[in-house]
PDB file of C-alpha atoms in Angstrom:
ATOM      1  CA  UNK A   1      91.211  80.475 134.217  1.00 32.00           C
ATOM      2  CA  UNK A   2      92.284  81.488 130.681  1.00 40.00           C
ATOM      3  CA  UNK A   3      94.266  84.330 130.352  1.00 52.00           C
ATOM      4  CA  UNK A   4      92.214  87.541 128.988  1.00 51.00           C
ATOM      5  CA  UNK A   5      94.871  88.671 126.451  1.00 52.00           C
ATOM      6  CA  UNK A   6      95.725  85.181 125.010  1.00 53.00           C
ATOM      7  CA  UNK A   7      91.959  84.397 124.514  1.00 55.00           C
ATOM      8  CA  UNK A   8      91.502  87.831 122.785  1.00 55.00           C
ATOM      9  CA  UNK A   9      94.608  87.290 120.823  1.00 56.00           C
ATOM     10  CA  UNK A  10      93.218  84.172 119.444  1.00 54.00           C
ATOM     11  CA  UNK A  11      89.947  85.744 118.916  1.00 57.00           C
ATOM     12  CA  UNK A  12      91.277  88.587 117.154  1.00 54.00           C
ATOM     13  CA  UNK A  13      93.244  86.236 114.592  1.00 56.00           C
ATOM     14  CA  UNK A  14      90.064  84.269 113.866  1.00 54.00           C
ATOM     15  CA  UNK A  15      88.286  87.598 113.214  1.00 54.00           C
ATOM     16  CA  UNK A  16      91.047  88.856 110.983  1.00 53.00           C
ATOM     17  CA  UNK A  17      90.505  85.831 108.607  1.00 53.00           C
ATOM     18  CA  UNK A  18      86.702  86.301 108.677  1.00 49.00           C
ATOM     19  CA  UNK A  19      86.928  89.884 107.308  1.00 48.00           C
ATOM     20  CA  UNK A  20      85.860  91.503 110.796  1.00 50.00           C
ATOM     21  CA  UNK A  21      86.089  95.148 109.620  1.00 52.00           C
ATOM     22  CA  UNK A  22      82.487  95.868 109.540  1.00 55.00           C
ATOM     23  CA  UNK A  23      78.823  95.003 108.322  1.00 56.00           C
ATOM     24  CA  UNK A  24      75.650  96.547 106.794  1.00 57.00           C
ATOM     25  CA  UNK A  25      74.802  97.252 110.572  1.00 56.00           C
ATOM     26  CA  UNK A  26      78.119  99.087 111.547  1.00 57.00           C
ATOM     27  CA  UNK A  27      81.643  99.836 110.628  1.00 62.00           C
ATOM     28  CA  UNK A  28      83.917  98.507 113.544  1.00 66.00           C
ATOM     29  CA  UNK A  29      83.551  94.614 112.937  1.00 76.00           C
ATOM     30  CA  UNK A  30      84.437  91.991 115.763  1.00 79.00           C
ATOM     31  CA  UNK A  31      88.172  92.539 115.211  1.00 73.00           C
ATOM     32  CA  UNK A  32      87.514  96.244 116.137  1.00 76.00           C
ATOM     33  CA  UNK A  33      85.572  95.340 119.119  1.00 80.00           C
ATOM     34  CA  UNK A  34      88.127  92.533 120.252  1.00 77.00           C
ATOM     35  CA  UNK A  35      91.042  95.208 119.876  1.00 73.00           C
ATOM     36  CA  UNK A  36      89.211  97.567 121.798  1.00 76.00           C
ATOM     37  CA  UNK A  37      88.295  95.050 124.622  1.00 77.00           C
ATOM     38  CA  UNK A  38      92.076  94.122 124.919  1.00 73.00           C
ATOM     39  CA  UNK A  39      92.967  97.679 125.539  1.00 70.00           C
ATOM     40  CA  UNK A  40      90.300  98.024 128.203  1.00 73.00           C
ATOM     41  CA  UNK A  41      91.174  94.634 129.763  1.00 74.00           C
ATOM     42  CA  UNK A  42      94.838  95.925 129.982  1.00 68.00           C
ATOM     43  CA  UNK A  43      93.616  99.198 131.393  1.00 68.00           C
ATOM     44  CA  UNK A  44      91.672  97.218 134.214  1.00 71.00           C
ATOM     45  CA  UNK A  45      88.315  97.865 132.548  1.00 74.00           C
ATOM     46  CA  UNK A  46      85.539  95.100 131.986  1.00 79.00           C
ATOM     47  CA  UNK A  47      84.069  95.102 128.436  1.00 82.00           C
ATOM     48  CA  UNK A  48      80.836  93.508 127.314  1.00 84.00           C
ATOM     49  CA  UNK A  49      80.315  92.895 123.724  1.00 85.00           C
ATOM     50  CA  UNK A  50      76.314  92.332 122.832  1.00 82.00           C
ATOM     51  CA  UNK A  51      74.293  92.669 119.820  1.00 80.00           C
ATOM     52  CA  UNK A  52      72.524  95.709 119.221  1.00 78.00           C
ATOM     53  CA  UNK A  53      69.479  93.770 118.493  1.00 82.00           C
ATOM     54  CA  UNK A  54      69.027  92.842 121.855  1.00 82.00           C
ATOM     55  CA  UNK A  55      66.525  95.377 123.239  1.00 82.00           C
ATOM     56  CA  UNK A  56      67.407  96.650 126.918  1.00 86.00           C
ATOM     57  CA  UNK A  57      70.892  94.897 126.761  1.00 85.00           C
ATOM     58  CA  UNK A  58      72.860  98.257 127.620  1.00 84.00           C
ATOM     59  CA  UNK A  59      70.398  98.857 130.600  1.00 86.00           C
ATOM     60  CA  UNK A  60      71.040  95.233 131.929  1.00 83.00           C
ATOM     61  CA  UNK A  61      74.727  95.513 131.781  1.00 79.00           C
ATOM     62  CA  UNK A  62      74.664  98.904 133.491  1.00 81.00           C
ATOM     63  CA  UNK A  63      72.285  97.292 136.016  1.00 81.00           C
ATOM     64  CA  UNK A  64      74.809  94.657 136.763  1.00 80.00           C
ATOM     65  CA  UNK A  65      73.584  91.901 134.737  1.00 81.00           C
ATOM     66  CA  UNK A  66      76.382  89.167 134.110  1.00 80.00           C
ATOM     67  CA  UNK A  67      74.212  87.032 131.618  1.00 83.00           C
ATOM     68  CA  UNK A  68      74.058  89.765 128.795  1.00 83.00           C
ATOM     69  CA  UNK A  69      76.600  89.346 125.821  1.00 83.00           C
ATOM     70  CA  UNK A  70      79.792  88.177 126.160  1.00 83.00           C
ATOM     71  CA  UNK A  71      81.892  89.800 129.233  1.00 81.00           C
ATOM     72  CA  UNK A  72      85.757  90.529 128.923  1.00 79.00           C
ATOM     73  CA  UNK A  73      87.184  90.641 132.407  1.00 78.00           C
ATOM     74  CA  UNK A  74      90.370  93.068 132.990  1.00 75.00           C
ATOM     75  CA  UNK A  75      93.659  91.618 133.618  1.00 68.00           C
ATOM     76  CA  UNK A  76      94.483  91.013 137.042  1.00 65.00           C
ATOM     77  CA  UNK A  77      97.124  93.790 136.956  1.00 64.00           C
ATOM     78  CA  UNK A  78      96.794  96.619 134.521  1.00 62.00           C
ATOM     79  CA  UNK A  79      99.322  97.458 131.884  1.00 61.00           C
ATOM     80  CA  UNK A  80     101.305 100.753 132.438  1.00 65.00           C
ATOM     81  CA  UNK A  81      99.897 103.661 130.546  1.00 61.00           C
ATOM     82  CA  UNK A  82     102.767 104.063 128.455  1.00 62.00           C
ATOM     83  CA  UNK A  83     102.675 100.356 127.055  1.00 66.00           C
ATOM     84  CA  UNK A  84      99.102 100.352 126.207  1.00 63.00           C
ATOM     85  CA  UNK A  85      99.735 101.645 122.719  1.00 64.00           C
ATOM     86  CA  UNK A  86     101.467  98.322 121.804  1.00 67.00           C
ATOM     87  CA  UNK A  87      98.139  96.576 122.557  1.00 64.00           C
ATOM     88  CA  UNK A  88      96.399  98.946 120.245  1.00 62.00           C
ATOM     89  CA  UNK A  89      98.575  98.062 117.152  1.00 66.00           C
ATOM     90  CA  UNK A  90      97.059  95.631 114.727  1.00 67.00           C
ATOM     91  CA  UNK A  91      97.935  92.142 115.018  1.00 62.00           C
ATOM     92  CA  UNK A  92     101.754  91.709 114.494  1.00 71.00           C
ATOM     93  CA  UNK A  93     102.719  89.670 111.455  1.00 78.00           C
ATOM     94  CA  UNK A  94     106.426  88.949 112.612  1.00 93.00           C
ATOM     95  CA  UNK A  95     107.178  86.511 115.499  1.00 96.00           C
ATOM     96  CA  UNK A  96     110.160  85.624 117.481  1.00 97.00           C
ATOM     97  CA  UNK A  97     110.401  82.550 119.534  1.00 98.00           C
ATOM     98  CA  UNK A  98     112.394  82.442 122.540  1.00 98.00           C
ATOM     99  CA  UNK A  99     114.393  79.778 124.894  1.00 97.00           C
ATOM    100  CA  UNK A 100     113.453  79.056 128.502  1.00 96.00           C
ATOM    101  CA  UNK A 101     116.023  81.468 129.827  1.00 96.00           C
ATOM    102  CA  UNK A 102     114.824  84.570 127.837  1.00 97.00           C
ATOM    103  CA  UNK A 103     111.342  83.710 128.660  1.00 95.00           C
ATOM    104  CA  UNK A 104     112.119  83.890 132.239  1.00 95.00           C
ATOM    105  CA  UNK A 105     114.124  87.202 131.818  1.00 95.00           C
ATOM    106  CA  UNK A 106     111.208  88.744 129.851  1.00 94.00           C
ATOM    107  CA  UNK A 107     108.775  87.762 132.597  1.00 92.00           C
ATOM    108  CA  UNK A 108     111.114  89.214 135.362  1.00 93.00           C
ATOM    109  CA  UNK A 109     110.887  92.511 132.991  1.00 92.00           C
ATOM    110  CA  UNK A 110     114.249  92.419 131.259  1.00 96.00           C
ATOM    111  CA  UNK A 111     114.876  93.768 127.868  1.00 97.00           C
ATOM    112  CA  UNK A 112     115.110  91.015 124.995  1.00 98.00           C
ATOM    113  CA  UNK A 113     118.629  90.188 123.678  1.00 98.00           C
ATOM    114  CA  UNK A 114     119.468  88.098 120.648  1.00 98.00           C
ATOM    115  CA  UNK A 115     120.946  85.356 122.733  1.00 97.00           C
ATOM    116  CA  UNK A 116     117.452  84.231 123.678  1.00 98.00           C
ATOM    117  CA  UNK A 117     116.129  83.908 120.076  1.00 98.00           C
ATOM    118  CA  UNK A 118     115.803  80.451 118.975  1.00 98.00           C
ATOM    119  CA  UNK A 119     113.379  81.441 115.676  1.00 98.00           C
ATOM    120  CA  UNK A 120     112.454  84.235 113.525  1.00 97.00           C
ATOM    121  CA  UNK A 121     109.399  83.864 111.313  1.00 95.00           C
ATOM    122  CA  UNK A 122     107.502  86.068 109.049  1.00 94.00           C
ATOM    123  CA  UNK A 123     109.183  89.102 107.525  1.00 94.00           C
ATOM    124  CA  UNK A 124     109.206  92.522 109.721  1.00 94.00           C
ATOM    125  CA  UNK A 125     110.902  95.744 109.841  1.00 93.00           C
ATOM    126  CA  UNK A 126     112.902  97.622 112.350  1.00 93.00           C
ATOM    127  CA  UNK A 127     110.380  99.244 114.607  1.00 90.00           C
ATOM    128  CA  UNK A 128     107.560  97.073 113.874  1.00 91.00           C
ATOM    129  CA  UNK A 129     105.765  95.309 116.763  1.00 90.00           C
ATOM    130  CA  UNK A 130     106.251  91.525 116.673  1.00 93.00           C
ATOM    131  CA  UNK A 131     104.656  88.594 118.582  1.00 92.00           C
ATOM    132  CA  UNK A 132     106.948  87.169 121.219  1.00 94.00           C
ATOM    133  CA  UNK A 133     106.387  83.235 121.584  1.00 95.00           C
ATOM    134  CA  UNK A 134     107.619  80.595 124.026  1.00 95.00           C
ATOM    135  CA  UNK A 135     108.908  77.345 122.593  1.00 95.00           C
ATOM    136  CA  UNK A 136     105.412  76.149 122.707  1.00 93.00           C
ATOM    137  CA  UNK A 137     103.875  78.723 120.548  1.00 92.00           C
ATOM    138  CA  UNK A 138     102.294  80.604 123.263  1.00 90.00           C
ATOM    139  CA  UNK A 139     102.131  84.437 122.803  1.00 88.00           C
ATOM    140  CA  UNK A 140     104.034  85.903 125.829  1.00 90.00           C
ATOM    141  CA  UNK A 141     104.448  89.548 124.610  1.00 90.00           C
ATOM    142  CA  UNK A 142     104.310  92.053 122.034  1.00 90.00           C
ATOM    143  CA  UNK A 143     107.576  94.125 121.617  1.00 92.00           C
ATOM    144  CA  UNK A 144     108.830  97.027 119.052  1.00 91.00           C
ATOM    145  CA  UNK A 145     111.731  95.705 117.637  1.00 95.00           C
ATOM    146  CA  UNK A 146     115.416  97.424 117.043  1.00 96.00           C
ATOM    147  CA  UNK A 147     116.118  95.184 114.169  1.00 96.00           C
ATOM    148  CA  UNK A 148     114.284  93.896 111.117  1.00 95.00           C
ATOM    149  CA  UNK A 149     113.785  90.150 110.459  1.00 96.00           C
ATOM    150  CA  UNK A 150     116.844  89.619 108.426  1.00 96.00           C
ATOM    151  CA  UNK A 151     119.087  90.882 111.159  1.00 97.00           C
ATOM    152  CA  UNK A 152     117.142  89.003 113.729  1.00 97.00           C
ATOM    153  CA  UNK A 153     117.589  85.790 111.928  1.00 97.00           C
ATOM    154  CA  UNK A 154     121.349  86.401 111.546  1.00 97.00           C
ATOM    155  CA  UNK A 155     121.832  87.163 115.210  1.00 97.00           C
ATOM    156  CA  UNK A 156     119.596  84.692 116.685  1.00 97.00           C
ATOM    157  CA  UNK A 157     121.164  82.826 119.527  1.00 97.00           C
ATOM    158  CA  UNK A 158     124.289  85.091 119.540  1.00 97.00           C
ATOM    159  CA  UNK A 159     125.625  87.576 121.881  1.00 96.00           C
ATOM    160  CA  UNK A 160     125.440  91.515 121.396  1.00 95.00           C
ATOM    161  CA  UNK A 161     129.076  91.937 121.195  1.00 95.00           C
ATOM    162  CA  UNK A 162     128.723  89.756 117.678  1.00 95.00           C
ATOM    163  CA  UNK A 163     126.275  92.677 116.145  1.00 95.00           C
ATOM    164  CA  UNK A 164     128.861  94.623 114.494  1.00 95.00           C
ATOM    165  CA  UNK A 165     130.698  91.523 113.139  1.00 94.00           C
ATOM    166  CA  UNK A 166     127.462  90.392 111.541  1.00 94.00           C
ATOM    167  CA  UNK A 167     125.778  93.778 110.546  1.00 94.00           C
ATOM    168  CA  UNK A 168     128.781  95.945 109.914  1.00 93.00           C
ATOM    169  CA  UNK A 169     127.549  98.588 112.059  1.00 92.00           C
ATOM    170  CA  UNK A 170     126.858  99.440 115.594  1.00 90.00           C
ATOM    171  CA  UNK A 171     123.149  99.181 116.831  1.00 93.00           C
ATOM    172  CA  UNK A 172     121.354  98.866 120.083  1.00 96.00           C
ATOM    173  CA  UNK A 173     122.800  95.715 122.289  1.00 96.00           C
ATOM    174  CA  UNK A 174     119.146  94.889 122.887  1.00 97.00           C
ATOM    175  CA  UNK A 175     116.823  93.541 120.249  1.00 97.00           C
ATOM    176  CA  UNK A 176     113.868  95.073 122.096  1.00 97.00           C
ATOM    177  CA  UNK A 177     114.047  97.507 125.235  1.00 95.00           C
ATOM    178  CA  UNK A 178     112.174  96.573 128.115  1.00 94.00           C
ATOM    179  CA  UNK A 179     110.064  99.709 127.795  1.00 91.00           C
ATOM    180  CA  UNK A 180     108.919  98.706 124.352  1.00 91.00           C
ATOM    181  CA  UNK A 181     107.736  95.305 125.707  1.00 92.00           C
ATOM    182  CA  UNK A 182     104.275  94.521 127.132  1.00 87.00           C
ATOM    183  CA  UNK A 183     103.775  91.033 128.624  1.00 87.00           C
ATOM    184  CA  UNK A 184     100.381  89.408 127.613  1.00 79.00           C
ATOM    185  CA  UNK A 185      99.888  85.981 129.189  1.00 62.00           C
ATOM    186  CA  UNK A 186      99.848  84.249 132.362  1.00 51.00           C
ATOM    187  CA  UNK A 187     102.289  81.861 130.355  1.00 44.00           C
ATOM    188  CA  UNK A 188     104.946  84.829 130.925  1.00 47.00           C
ATOM    189  CA  UNK A 189     104.512  84.516 134.338  1.00 42.00           C
ATOM    190  CA  UNK A 190     104.549  80.661 134.304  1.00 43.00           C
ATOM    191  CA  UNK A 191     107.981  80.868 132.611  1.00 39.00           C
ATOM    192  CA  UNK A 192     109.636  82.284 135.866  1.00 38.00           C
ATOM    193  CA  UNK A 193     108.238  79.189 137.844  1.00 38.00           C
ATOM    194  CA  UNK A 194     109.036  76.473 135.339  1.00 38.00           C
TER     195      UNK A 194
END
C-alpha cells in the first residue's frame, strides 16, 4: 500500500511544475487541492477530488460511491493537531538527508541533531520548513529548523558541542526540535525496522 503523504508530496511537486494555481474555472488549482487533501489525510479525513463537470458527483460521494473522482484515504494514525500546520506550508525547498541512525531516531520521535545529517541541499533560512530525506531520497518528514542551510552544511555530521566552535555563538543543541517535526511516510517507520 502506497503511503498517503508520500504520494501526495510527489503529486504536489508535479502540480507545482505545471502551474497548478488556478484555471478559467476556479482559483485553487490542483496544487491547492492536493495540499488540502494532505491536511485532511493527516487529520484522519477521507478526501475526494472530482470534476465539477460531473453531474451528481457530490451526491454520489456522499451516498458512499467509491468510483467517483480520486479518493485520498486518511493516514492510519492522524498527525497531532499542533503539527498539522507544518503540512499546510508550501512544499519546502531546502532538504536535509539523514544517515540510518538519524532516520531511526526520528521515527522514534526524537529531535534532529547535526550528527545525523549527511547532506544539505538547496538554500533555506533559520525557521524555514525543510524536507527531511533518508539516504534513498524518500521524504521522511518536514521540520522547522533552528539554523539556516549554511550553518547546517558546516555542522553536518558533527556533535552539538561543536556549534560554538563553528558558528561563534551558542544556539540550540538540536537542528530541529521534535515538536517541530512531523513524520510523513511509512519509510520513517521502516527505518526503525531496518
